[in-house]
CSV table of C-alpha atoms in Angstrom, one decimal:
chain,number,residue,atom,x,y,z
A,1,MET,CA,76.8,19.9,-142.2
A,2,SER,CA,78.2,20.6,-145.6
A,3,LYS,CA,79.6,17.8,-147.7
A,4,PRO,CA,83.1,18.6,-149.0
A,5,PHE,CA,84.4,18.0,-152.6
A,6,ASP,CA,87.5,19.0,-154.4
A,7,ALA,CA,85.4,20.5,-157.2
A,8,ILE,CA,81.8,21.1,-158.1
A,9,VAL,CA,80.6,21.3,-161.7
A,10,ILE,CA,77.1,22.7,-162.2
A,11,GLY,CA,75.6,21.8,-165.5
A,12,ALA,CA,76.1,18.8,-167.8
A,13,GLY,CA,76.3,20.6,-171.1
A,14,GLN,CA,79.1,20.4,-173.6
A,15,ALA,CA,81.9,21.6,-171.2
A,16,GLY,CA,80.9,20.0,-167.9
A,17,PRO,CA,81.2,16.3,-168.4
A,18,SER,CA,84.5,16.5,-170.2
A,19,LEU,CA,85.8,18.7,-167.4
A,20,VAL,CA,84.6,16.2,-164.8
A,21,GLY,CA,86.5,13.5,-166.6
A,22,ARG,CA,89.8,15.5,-166.5
A,23,LEU,CA,89.3,16.5,-162.8
A,24,THR,CA,88.5,13.0,-161.6
A,25,GLY,CA,91.3,11.7,-163.7
A,26,ALA,CA,93.6,14.0,-161.8
A,27,GLY,CA,92.5,12.4,-158.6
A,28,MET,CA,89.9,14.9,-157.5
A,29,LYS,CA,86.6,14.1,-155.8
A,30,VAL,CA,84.0,15.9,-158.0
A,31,LEU,CA,80.3,16.7,-157.6
A,32,MET,CA,78.4,17.0,-160.9
A,33,VAL,CA,75.0,18.7,-160.6
A,34,GLU,CA,72.4,18.7,-163.4
A,35,ARG,CA,68.9,20.0,-162.8
A,36,LYS,CA,67.1,18.9,-166.0
A,37,LEU,CA,68.6,17.1,-169.0
A,38,PHE,CA,72.1,15.7,-169.3
A,39,GLY,CA,73.9,16.9,-172.4
A,40,GLY,CA,72.6,20.5,-172.3
A,41,THR,CA,71.3,22.6,-175.2
A,42,CYS,CA,73.2,20.8,-178.0
A,43,VAL,CA,72.0,17.3,-177.2
A,44,ASN,CA,68.4,18.2,-176.2
A,45,THR,CA,67.1,21.3,-177.9
A,46,GLY,CA,69.9,22.5,-180.1
A,47,CYS,CA,72.4,20.9,-182.6
A,48,MET,CA,71.4,17.3,-182.5
A,49,PRO,CA,67.6,17.4,-182.8
A,50,THR,CA,67.6,20.4,-185.1
A,51,LYS,CA,70.2,19.0,-187.5
A,52,THR,CA,68.3,15.7,-187.5
A,53,LEU,CA,65.2,17.7,-188.5
A,54,VAL,CA,67.2,19.6,-191.1
A,55,ALA,CA,68.3,16.3,-192.6
A,56,SER,CA,64.7,15.1,-192.8
A,57,ALA,CA,63.7,18.4,-194.5
A,58,TYR,CA,66.6,18.1,-197.0
A,59,ALA,CA,65.4,14.5,-197.8
A,60,ALA,CA,62.0,15.9,-198.6
A,61,HIS,CA,63.4,18.7,-200.7
A,62,LEU,CA,65.6,16.3,-202.7
A,63,ALA,CA,62.7,13.9,-203.2
A,64,ARG,CA,60.7,16.7,-204.7
A,65,ARG,CA,63.7,17.4,-207.1
A,66,ALA,CA,64.1,13.8,-208.1
A,67,SER,CA,63.1,14.4,-211.7
A,68,ASP,CA,65.9,17.0,-212.0
A,69,PHE,CA,68.4,14.1,-211.6
A,70,GLY,CA,66.5,11.8,-213.9
A,71,ILE,CA,64.9,9.9,-211.1
A,72,LEU,CA,61.2,9.1,-211.3
A,73,VAL,CA,59.1,8.8,-208.2
A,74,GLY,CA,55.5,7.8,-208.4
A,75,ALA,CA,53.5,9.7,-205.8
A,76,GLU,CA,53.7,13.2,-204.3
A,77,VAL,CA,56.2,13.5,-201.5
A,78,GLY,CA,54.4,13.2,-198.1
A,79,ILE,CA,55.6,14.1,-194.6
A,80,ASP,CA,55.1,11.8,-191.6
A,81,MET,CA,55.8,14.4,-189.0
A,82,LYS,CA,55.3,12.0,-186.1
A,83,ARG,CA,58.1,9.8,-187.6
A,84,VAL,CA,60.3,12.9,-188.2
A,85,LYS,CA,59.8,14.0,-184.6
A,86,GLN,CA,60.5,10.5,-183.3
A,87,ARG,CA,63.7,10.3,-185.3
A,88,ALA,CA,65.0,13.5,-183.7
A,89,GLU,CA,64.0,12.4,-180.3
A,90,THR,CA,65.8,9.1,-180.7
A,91,VAL,CA,69.0,10.9,-181.6
A,92,SER,CA,68.8,13.2,-178.6
A,93,TYR,CA,67.8,10.4,-176.2
A,94,ASN,CA,70.7,8.2,-177.2
A,95,ALA,CA,73.2,11.1,-176.7
A,96,ARG,CA,71.6,12.2,-173.5
A,97,THR,CA,71.6,8.7,-171.9
A,98,GLY,CA,75.2,8.2,-173.1
A,99,VAL,CA,76.3,11.4,-171.3
A,100,GLU,CA,74.5,10.4,-168.1
A,101,LYS,CA,75.9,6.9,-168.2
A,102,TRP,CA,79.4,8.2,-168.7
A,103,LEU,CA,79.2,10.5,-165.8
A,104,ARG,CA,77.6,8.0,-163.4
A,105,GLY,CA,80.3,5.5,-164.3
A,106,MET,CA,83.2,7.8,-163.5
A,107,GLU,CA,85.3,6.9,-160.5
A,108,ASN,CA,85.4,9.8,-157.9
A,109,CYS,CA,82.3,11.5,-159.5
A,110,THR,CA,79.1,12.0,-157.6
A,111,VAL,CA,76.1,12.9,-159.7
A,112,ILE,CA,73.1,14.7,-158.2
A,113,GLU,CA,70.0,15.8,-160.1
A,114,GLY,CA,68.7,19.0,-158.7
A,115,HIS,CA,68.8,22.8,-158.7
A,116,ALA,CA,72.0,24.2,-157.3
A,117,ARG,CA,72.1,27.7,-155.6
A,118,PHE,CA,75.0,29.5,-154.0
A,119,THR,CA,74.8,30.1,-150.3
A,120,ALA,CA,78.4,31.4,-150.1
A,121,PRO,CA,81.4,31.9,-152.4
A,122,HIS,CA,82.3,28.2,-152.3
A,123,GLU,CA,79.1,26.6,-151.0
A,124,ILE,CA,76.0,25.5,-152.8
A,125,ALA,CA,72.7,24.2,-151.7
A,126,ILE,CA,70.6,21.5,-153.4
A,127,GLY,CA,67.3,21.1,-151.6
A,128,SER,CA,68.1,20.8,-147.9
A,129,GLU,CA,71.7,19.7,-148.4
A,130,THR,CA,74.8,21.9,-148.8
A,131,TYR,CA,78.1,21.1,-150.5
A,132,THR,CA,81.4,22.9,-150.6
A,133,ALA,CA,84.5,22.9,-152.8
A,134,PRO,CA,87.5,25.2,-153.4
A,135,ARG,CA,86.8,25.0,-157.2
A,136,ILE,CA,83.3,25.6,-158.7
A,137,PHE,CA,82.7,25.5,-162.4
A,138,LEU,CA,79.5,27.0,-163.9
A,139,ASN,CA,78.3,25.4,-167.1
A,140,VAL,CA,74.6,26.3,-166.9
A,141,GLY,CA,73.9,27.3,-170.5
A,142,GLY,CA,71.1,29.5,-171.9
A,143,ARG,CA,67.6,29.5,-173.2
A,144,ALA,CA,65.4,31.4,-175.6
A,145,ASN,CA,65.1,35.1,-175.0
A,146,ILE,CA,61.6,36.4,-175.1
A,147,PRO,CA,61.5,40.2,-175.2
A,148,ASP,CA,58.6,42.1,-173.6
A,149,MET,CA,56.8,42.9,-176.9
A,150,PRO,CA,53.2,44.2,-177.0
A,151,GLY,CA,50.8,41.3,-176.6
A,152,ILE,CA,53.4,38.6,-176.1
A,153,ASN,CA,51.7,37.4,-172.9
A,154,ASP,CA,48.3,37.2,-174.6
A,155,ILE,CA,49.3,34.4,-177.1
A,156,GLU,CA,50.8,31.0,-177.2
A,157,TYR,CA,54.2,30.9,-178.9
A,158,LEU,CA,56.9,28.4,-179.6
A,159,THR,CA,60.6,28.6,-178.8
A,160,ASN,CA,63.5,26.5,-180.2
A,161,ALA,CA,62.8,24.0,-177.5
A,162,SER,CA,59.0,23.7,-177.6
A,163,ILE,CA,58.8,23.6,-181.4
A,164,LEU,CA,60.6,20.2,-181.2
A,165,GLN,CA,57.4,18.8,-179.6
A,166,LEU,CA,55.3,19.4,-182.7
A,167,ASP,CA,54.2,16.2,-184.4
A,168,GLU,CA,52.3,18.0,-187.2
A,169,VAL,CA,53.1,20.6,-189.7
A,170,PRO,CA,51.7,24.0,-189.0
A,171,GLU,CA,49.5,25.6,-191.7
A,172,HIS,CA,51.4,28.9,-191.4
A,173,LEU,CA,54.5,29.3,-189.2
A,174,VAL,CA,55.5,32.9,-188.5
A,175,VAL,CA,59.1,33.1,-187.4
A,176,VAL,CA,60.0,36.2,-185.4
A,177,GLY,CA,63.7,36.8,-185.8
A,178,GLY,CA,65.7,36.6,-189.0
A,179,SER,CA,68.9,35.2,-187.7
A,180,TYR,CA,70.5,31.8,-187.4
A,181,ILE,CA,68.0,29.8,-185.3
A,182,GLY,CA,65.0,31.4,-187.0
A,183,LEU,CA,66.2,30.8,-190.5
A,184,GLU,CA,67.0,27.2,-189.9
A,185,PHE,CA,63.5,26.5,-188.7
A,186,ALA,CA,61.9,28.6,-191.4
A,187,GLN,CA,63.5,26.6,-194.2
A,188,MET,CA,63.0,23.4,-192.4
A,189,TYR,CA,59.2,23.9,-192.0
A,190,ARG,CA,58.8,25.3,-195.4
A,191,ARG,CA,60.2,22.0,-196.8
A,192,PHE,CA,57.9,20.1,-194.5
A,193,GLY,CA,55.1,21.9,-196.3
A,194,ALA,CA,54.1,24.8,-194.1
A,195,GLU,CA,53.6,28.3,-195.3
A,196,VAL,CA,56.3,30.4,-193.6
A,197,THR,CA,56.8,34.1,-193.0
A,198,VAL,CA,60.0,35.5,-191.4
A,199,VAL,CA,59.6,38.8,-189.5
A,200,GLU,CA,62.8,40.7,-188.8
A,201,LYS,CA,63.1,44.1,-187.1
A,202,GLY,CA,66.3,45.0,-189.0
A,203,PRO,CA,66.7,45.9,-192.7
A,204,ARG,CA,68.3,42.5,-193.6
A,205,LEU,CA,68.7,39.0,-192.4
A,206,VAL,CA,71.7,37.7,-190.3
A,207,SER,CA,72.9,41.3,-189.8
A,208,ARG,CA,76.3,40.2,-188.4
A,209,GLU,CA,77.2,38.9,-191.9
A,210,ASP,CA,78.3,40.9,-194.9
A,211,GLU,CA,75.5,42.4,-196.9
A,212,ASP,CA,76.2,40.2,-199.9
A,213,VAL,CA,75.9,37.1,-197.7
A,214,SER,CA,72.6,38.4,-196.2
A,215,ASP,CA,71.2,39.2,-199.7
A,216,ALA,CA,72.1,35.7,-201.0
A,217,ILE,CA,70.5,34.0,-198.0
A,218,LYS,CA,67.4,36.0,-198.6
A,219,ASP,CA,67.3,35.1,-202.2
A,220,ILE,CA,67.8,31.4,-201.4
A,221,LEU,CA,64.9,31.3,-198.9
A,222,GLU,CA,62.5,33.4,-201.0
A,223,ALA,CA,63.1,31.1,-203.9
A,224,GLU,CA,61.6,28.3,-201.8
A,225,GLY,CA,58.5,30.4,-201.1
A,226,ILE,CA,59.4,31.8,-197.7
A,227,ALA,CA,57.9,35.3,-197.2
A,228,MET,CA,60.1,38.0,-195.7
A,229,ARG,CA,58.9,41.0,-193.7
A,230,LEU,CA,61.9,43.1,-193.0
A,231,ASN,CA,62.1,46.5,-191.2
A,232,ALA,CA,59.4,45.4,-188.8
A,233,GLU,CA,59.9,48.4,-186.4
A,234,CYS,CA,57.1,47.6,-184.0
A,235,ILE,CA,56.3,43.9,-183.6
A,236,SER,CA,53.1,43.1,-181.7
A,237,PHE,CA,50.8,40.1,-181.1
A,238,LYS,CA,47.2,39.4,-180.5
A,239,PRO,CA,45.0,36.3,-180.6
A,240,HIS,CA,43.2,35.5,-183.9
A,241,PRO,CA,40.6,32.9,-184.8
A,242,ASN,CA,43.2,31.3,-187.1
A,243,GLY,CA,46.0,31.5,-184.6
A,244,VAL,CA,48.0,34.6,-183.9
A,245,GLU,CA,48.0,38.0,-185.6
A,246,VAL,CA,51.5,39.5,-185.7
A,247,GLY,CA,51.7,43.2,-186.2
A,248,VAL,CA,54.8,44.0,-188.2
A,249,ASP,CA,54.5,47.7,-189.1
A,250,CYS,CA,56.9,47.3,-192.0
A,251,THR,CA,57.7,49.9,-194.6
A,252,ASN,CA,56.2,47.7,-197.3
A,253,GLY,CA,53.3,45.2,-197.3
A,254,ALA,CA,50.3,44.5,-195.1
A,255,PRO,CA,50.6,45.8,-191.5
A,256,SER,CA,50.1,42.3,-190.0
A,257,VAL,CA,50.5,38.6,-190.7
A,258,VAL,CA,48.2,35.9,-189.4
A,259,GLY,CA,49.9,32.6,-188.6
A,260,SER,CA,48.6,29.4,-187.1
A,261,ARG,CA,51.9,29.2,-185.0
A,262,VAL,CA,54.5,31.7,-184.0
A,263,LEU,CA,58.1,30.8,-183.3
A,264,MET,CA,60.1,33.3,-181.2
A,265,ALA,CA,63.7,33.3,-182.3
A,266,ILE,CA,65.2,36.5,-180.9
A,267,GLY,CA,68.4,35.5,-179.4
A,268,ARG,CA,69.4,33.7,-176.2
A,269,ARG,CA,69.7,34.5,-172.5
A,270,PRO,CA,71.9,32.8,-169.9
A,271,ASN,CA,70.5,30.6,-167.2
A,272,THR,CA,72.0,32.6,-164.4
A,273,ASP,CA,69.0,34.4,-162.8
A,274,ASP,CA,68.2,31.7,-160.3
A,275,LEU,CA,71.7,30.6,-159.1
A,276,ALA,CA,71.8,33.1,-156.3
A,277,LEU,CA,75.1,34.4,-157.7
A,278,ASP,CA,74.9,37.4,-155.4
A,279,LYS,CA,75.4,35.1,-152.5
A,280,ALA,CA,78.8,34.2,-154.0
A,281,GLY,CA,79.6,37.7,-155.2
A,282,VAL,CA,79.9,36.6,-158.8
A,283,ALA,CA,79.5,39.5,-161.2
A,284,VAL,CA,77.3,39.5,-164.2
A,285,ASP,CA,76.7,42.0,-167.0
A,286,GLU,CA,73.5,43.9,-167.8
A,287,ARG,CA,72.2,40.9,-169.8
A,288,GLY,CA,72.9,38.4,-167.0
A,289,PHE,CA,76.1,36.8,-168.6
A,290,ILE,CA,78.7,35.9,-166.0
A,291,LYS,CA,81.8,38.1,-166.4
A,292,VAL,CA,85.0,36.2,-167.0
A,293,ASP,CA,88.6,37.0,-167.8
A,294,ASP,CA,90.7,35.6,-170.6
A,295,HIS,CA,91.1,32.4,-168.7
A,296,LEU,CA,87.4,32.1,-168.0
A,297,ALA,CA,87.7,32.9,-164.3
A,298,THR,CA,85.1,35.0,-162.6
A,299,ASN,CA,85.8,37.9,-160.2
A,300,VAL,CA,85.6,35.4,-157.3
A,301,ASP,CA,88.7,33.3,-156.8
A,302,GLY,CA,88.1,29.6,-157.5
A,303,ILE,CA,84.9,30.1,-159.6
A,304,TRP,CA,84.9,29.7,-163.4
A,305,ALA,CA,82.1,30.0,-166.0
A,306,LEU,CA,82.1,28.0,-169.2
A,307,GLY,CA,79.8,27.8,-172.2
A,308,ASP,CA,76.8,29.9,-173.1
A,309,CYS,CA,76.5,31.5,-169.7
A,310,ASN,CA,79.7,33.5,-170.0
A,311,GLY,CA,78.8,35.4,-173.2
A,312,ARG,CA,82.2,34.6,-174.8
A,313,GLY,CA,80.7,32.2,-177.3
A,314,ALA,CA,77.3,30.8,-178.3
A,315,PHE,CA,78.2,27.5,-179.8
A,316,THR,CA,78.8,23.9,-178.8
A,317,HIS,CA,82.4,24.0,-180.1
A,318,THR,CA,83.2,27.2,-178.2
A,319,ALA,CA,81.8,25.6,-175.0
A,320,TYR,CA,84.0,22.6,-175.5
A,321,ASN,CA,87.0,24.9,-176.1
A,322,ASP,CA,86.2,26.6,-172.8
A,323,TYR,CA,86.6,23.2,-171.2
A,324,GLU,CA,89.9,22.7,-173.0
A,325,ILE,CA,91.2,26.1,-171.9
A,326,VAL,CA,90.3,25.7,-168.3
A,327,ALA,CA,91.6,22.1,-168.1
A,328,ALA,CA,94.9,23.0,-169.8
A,329,ASN,CA,95.5,26.0,-167.5
A,330,LEU,CA,94.4,24.2,-164.3
A,331,LEU,CA,95.9,20.8,-164.9
A,332,ASP,CA,98.6,21.1,-167.5
A,333,GLY,CA,100.3,24.3,-166.5
A,334,GLU,CA,99.5,26.0,-169.8
A,335,ASN,CA,98.4,29.6,-170.4
A,336,ARG,CA,95.5,29.2,-172.9
A,337,LYS,CA,93.3,32.3,-173.5
A,338,VAL,CA,89.9,32.9,-174.9
A,339,SER,CA,91.2,35.8,-176.9
A,340,GLU,CA,93.4,33.4,-178.9
A,341,ARG,CA,90.3,31.6,-180.2
A,342,ILE,CA,89.6,32.2,-183.9
A,343,PRO,CA,85.8,32.4,-184.3
A,344,GLY,CA,84.2,30.0,-186.6
A,345,TYR,CA,80.6,28.8,-187.0
A,346,ALA,CA,77.9,27.8,-189.5
A,347,LEU,CA,74.3,28.5,-190.5
A,348,TYR,CA,72.6,25.3,-191.3
A,349,ILE,CA,70.2,26.3,-194.0
A,350,ASP,CA,70.6,24.6,-197.3
A,351,PRO,CA,73.0,25.4,-198.7
A,352,PRO,CA,74.9,26.0,-195.5
A,353,LEU,CA,77.0,29.0,-194.6
A,354,GLY,CA,80.5,28.3,-193.2
A,355,ARG,CA,82.2,31.3,-191.5
A,356,VAL,CA,85.5,32.0,-189.9
A,357,GLY,CA,87.3,35.1,-188.7
A,358,MET,CA,86.4,38.6,-189.9
A,359,THR,CA,83.7,39.6,-192.3
A,360,GLU,CA,84.8,41.7,-195.3
A,361,SER,CA,83.2,44.8,-193.7
A,362,GLN,CA,85.0,44.2,-190.5
A,363,ALA,CA,88.3,43.8,-192.3
A,364,ARG,CA,87.6,47.0,-194.3
A,365,THR,CA,87.0,49.0,-191.1
A,366,SER,CA,90.1,47.6,-189.4
A,367,GLY,CA,92.4,50.0,-191.3
A,368,ARG,CA,94.5,47.1,-192.8
A,369,PRO,CA,95.4,46.9,-196.5
A,370,ILE,CA,93.2,44.0,-197.5
A,371,LEU,CA,92.9,41.5,-200.4
A,372,VAL,CA,89.5,40.0,-201.4
A,373,SER,CA,88.5,37.1,-203.6
A,374,LYS,CA,85.0,35.9,-204.4
A,375,ARG,CA,83.8,33.0,-206.5
A,376,PRO,CA,80.2,31.9,-207.3
A,377,MET,CA,79.3,28.3,-206.7
A,378,THR,CA,78.3,28.1,-210.3
A,379,ARG,CA,82.0,27.9,-211.0
A,380,VAL,CA,82.6,25.0,-208.5
A,381,GLY,CA,82.5,21.7,-210.4
A,382,ARG,CA,81.3,19.7,-207.4
A,383,ALA,CA,78.4,22.1,-207.0
A,384,VAL,CA,77.5,21.8,-210.6
A,385,GLU,CA,77.6,18.0,-210.5
A,386,LYS,CA,75.3,18.0,-207.6
A,387,ASP,CA,73.0,20.7,-209.2
A,388,GLU,CA,73.4,22.7,-206.0
A,389,THR,CA,75.0,25.9,-207.3
A,390,LEU,CA,73.5,28.6,-205.1
A,391,GLY,CA,75.8,30.8,-203.1
A,392,PHE,CA,79.5,31.8,-203.3
A,393,MET,CA,82.9,31.5,-201.7
A,394,LYS,CA,84.7,34.6,-200.4
A,395,VAL,CA,88.0,35.1,-198.6
A,396,VAL,CA,89.7,38.2,-197.1
A,397,ALA,CA,93.4,38.5,-196.4
A,398,ASP,CA,95.9,41.0,-195.0
A,399,ALA,CA,98.0,42.3,-197.9
A,400,GLU,CA,101.1,42.9,-195.8
A,401,THR,CA,101.2,39.9,-193.5
A,402,GLN,CA,99.6,37.5,-196.1
A,403,ARG,CA,97.5,36.1,-193.3
A,404,ILE,CA,93.9,35.1,-194.0
A,405,LEU,CA,91.6,37.4,-192.0
A,406,GLY,CA,88.3,35.6,-192.6
A,407,ALA,CA,86.2,33.7,-195.1
A,408,ALA,CA,82.6,32.8,-195.9
A,409,ILE,CA,81.5,29.8,-197.9
A,410,LEU,CA,77.8,29.9,-198.6
A,411,GLY,CA,77.2,26.8,-200.7
A,412,THR,CA,76.9,23.0,-200.7
A,413,SER,CA,79.3,21.6,-198.1
A,414,GLY,CA,80.3,25.1,-197.0
A,415,ASP,CA,80.2,24.0,-193.4
A,416,GLU,CA,82.9,21.4,-194.1
A,417,ALA,CA,85.0,23.2,-196.7
A,418,ILE,CA,85.5,26.2,-194.4
A,419,HIS,CA,87.8,24.1,-192.2
A,420,GLY,CA,90.6,24.2,-194.7
A,421,ILE,CA,90.7,28.0,-194.1
A,422,LEU,CA,90.1,27.8,-190.4
A,423,ASP,CA,92.9,25.3,-190.0
A,424,THR,CA,95.3,27.6,-192.0
A,425,MET,CA,94.4,30.5,-189.8
A,426,ASN,CA,95.0,28.5,-186.6
A,427,ALA,CA,98.3,27.3,-188.0
A,428,ASP,CA,99.2,31.0,-188.4
A,429,VAL,CA,100.7,30.6,-191.9
A,430,GLY,CA,100.5,32.8,-194.9
A,431,TYR,CA,97.9,32.1,-197.6
A,432,PRO,CA,100.5,31.3,-200.3
A,433,GLN,CA,101.2,28.0,-198.5
A,434,LEU,CA,97.6,26.9,-198.9
A,435,LYS,CA,97.6,28.2,-202.4
A,436,TRP,CA,100.1,25.6,-203.4
A,437,ALA,CA,98.1,22.7,-201.8
A,438,VAL,CA,97.0,19.9,-204.1
A,439,PRO,CA,93.4,19.2,-203.0
A,440,ILE,CA,91.2,16.3,-204.0
A,441,HIS,CA,89.0,16.5,-207.1
A,442,PRO,CA,86.0,16.8,-207.3
A,443,THR,CA,85.3,18.7,-204.0
A,444,VAL,CA,84.3,22.1,-202.9
A,445,SER,CA,87.5,22.5,-200.9
A,446,GLU,CA,89.6,22.1,-204.1
A,447,LEU,CA,88.6,25.6,-205.1
A,448,ILE,CA,90.2,27.2,-202.0
A,449,PRO,CA,93.7,27.4,-203.6
A,450,THR,CA,92.1,28.9,-206.7
A,451,LEU,CA,90.1,31.4,-204.6
A,452,LEU,CA,93.3,32.4,-202.8
A,453,GLY,CA,95.1,32.8,-206.2
A,454,ASP,CA,92.5,35.3,-207.2
A,455,LEU,CA,93.0,37.6,-204.2
A,456,LYS,CA,93.1,41.3,-205.3
A,457,PRO,CA,93.3,44.6,-203.5
A,458,ALA,CA,89.9,45.6,-202.2
A,459,GLY,CA,88.2,48.3,-204.3
């Protein structure tokens, strides 16, 4: 006999636990199902461990530059990779156990560890037991996408998850994929002391960004000794005595690269292929993402999908916002929509890229009359004082409405400074109001009013 609940939440990633908290707080009896690690991608294989590693890599980089700041260090900088790994594991462990403890301590919440599969639209099975609820919320996340490339099954490769288990620095790391995840690991391991080569099928890195942003990122990484193999039209793999030989078939350079380790960083795929969604009639797209409407509801009444599995956002903060939207609509009588969300994100190389809204190229193709302003970080006092002057700031605005359309801050503290622009866009006020702000000196953010004051019609 099935065990009834008022709601079932599958997946304890960023959206799930907070949603359980709201549902139980509203008096519902809730079942939380997690089949592996509490906290999801962010806590276990994403943001928290990787940004901890990024911090260690930055410390090594800064130590090597100590003399630039008049600081004398005696010996050559060394890397204790076992300690680096342990530090990242501790950060993840503390967060993961905190999430689990929180859930297990909630009144009206039953936590089951296991693999949930649908048996009917509002019924799931976990092992030999079945459970029902009129409301089911899917927060099952995603994992590394491994395309069927020639020779991929003949080699050992790393993903964003398995690379976290390394406790030594590879001699030569080949990163296949020149986008956000790949570039963070590329710079990180270069700073740990590995030789690093990035292989990218396209003509430039992070292709969703403007070309000047891509070019600047390439220059930053190449200056640290990272080799770039772009236009790799036919990527293939085969075992090699020294590791793996990666065929790149690039327009320039040698036809292959030999690495001691290979990291596959070619996008993500949703964890939806083993939920028996067909038994519930839940529709997915050609890539396996669960189709949802503007309120994150699926095509089946009473079933919602939140986080990475719905294809409407690929970040921890968008997953959390999915929870906010669903909770507000279901419990607070509001009418929140995904389409109202202004996209913002960051690339955590050093210096970081903070992004919000449209790129300049998107704004140009929108047909609007636009204004553009750009300022190199060499003209930002805070960056000069820190001797971290790589990158630039750029903002795009609508000439008629005076609304900011988007911005990019590639530079020191760019991931933080971008929020001044993101907040202005969310407040839906014209850029002149921000132009007259009196920011704190010396900061990176203080240049935002100046940047806006330099807006000019796009050429």
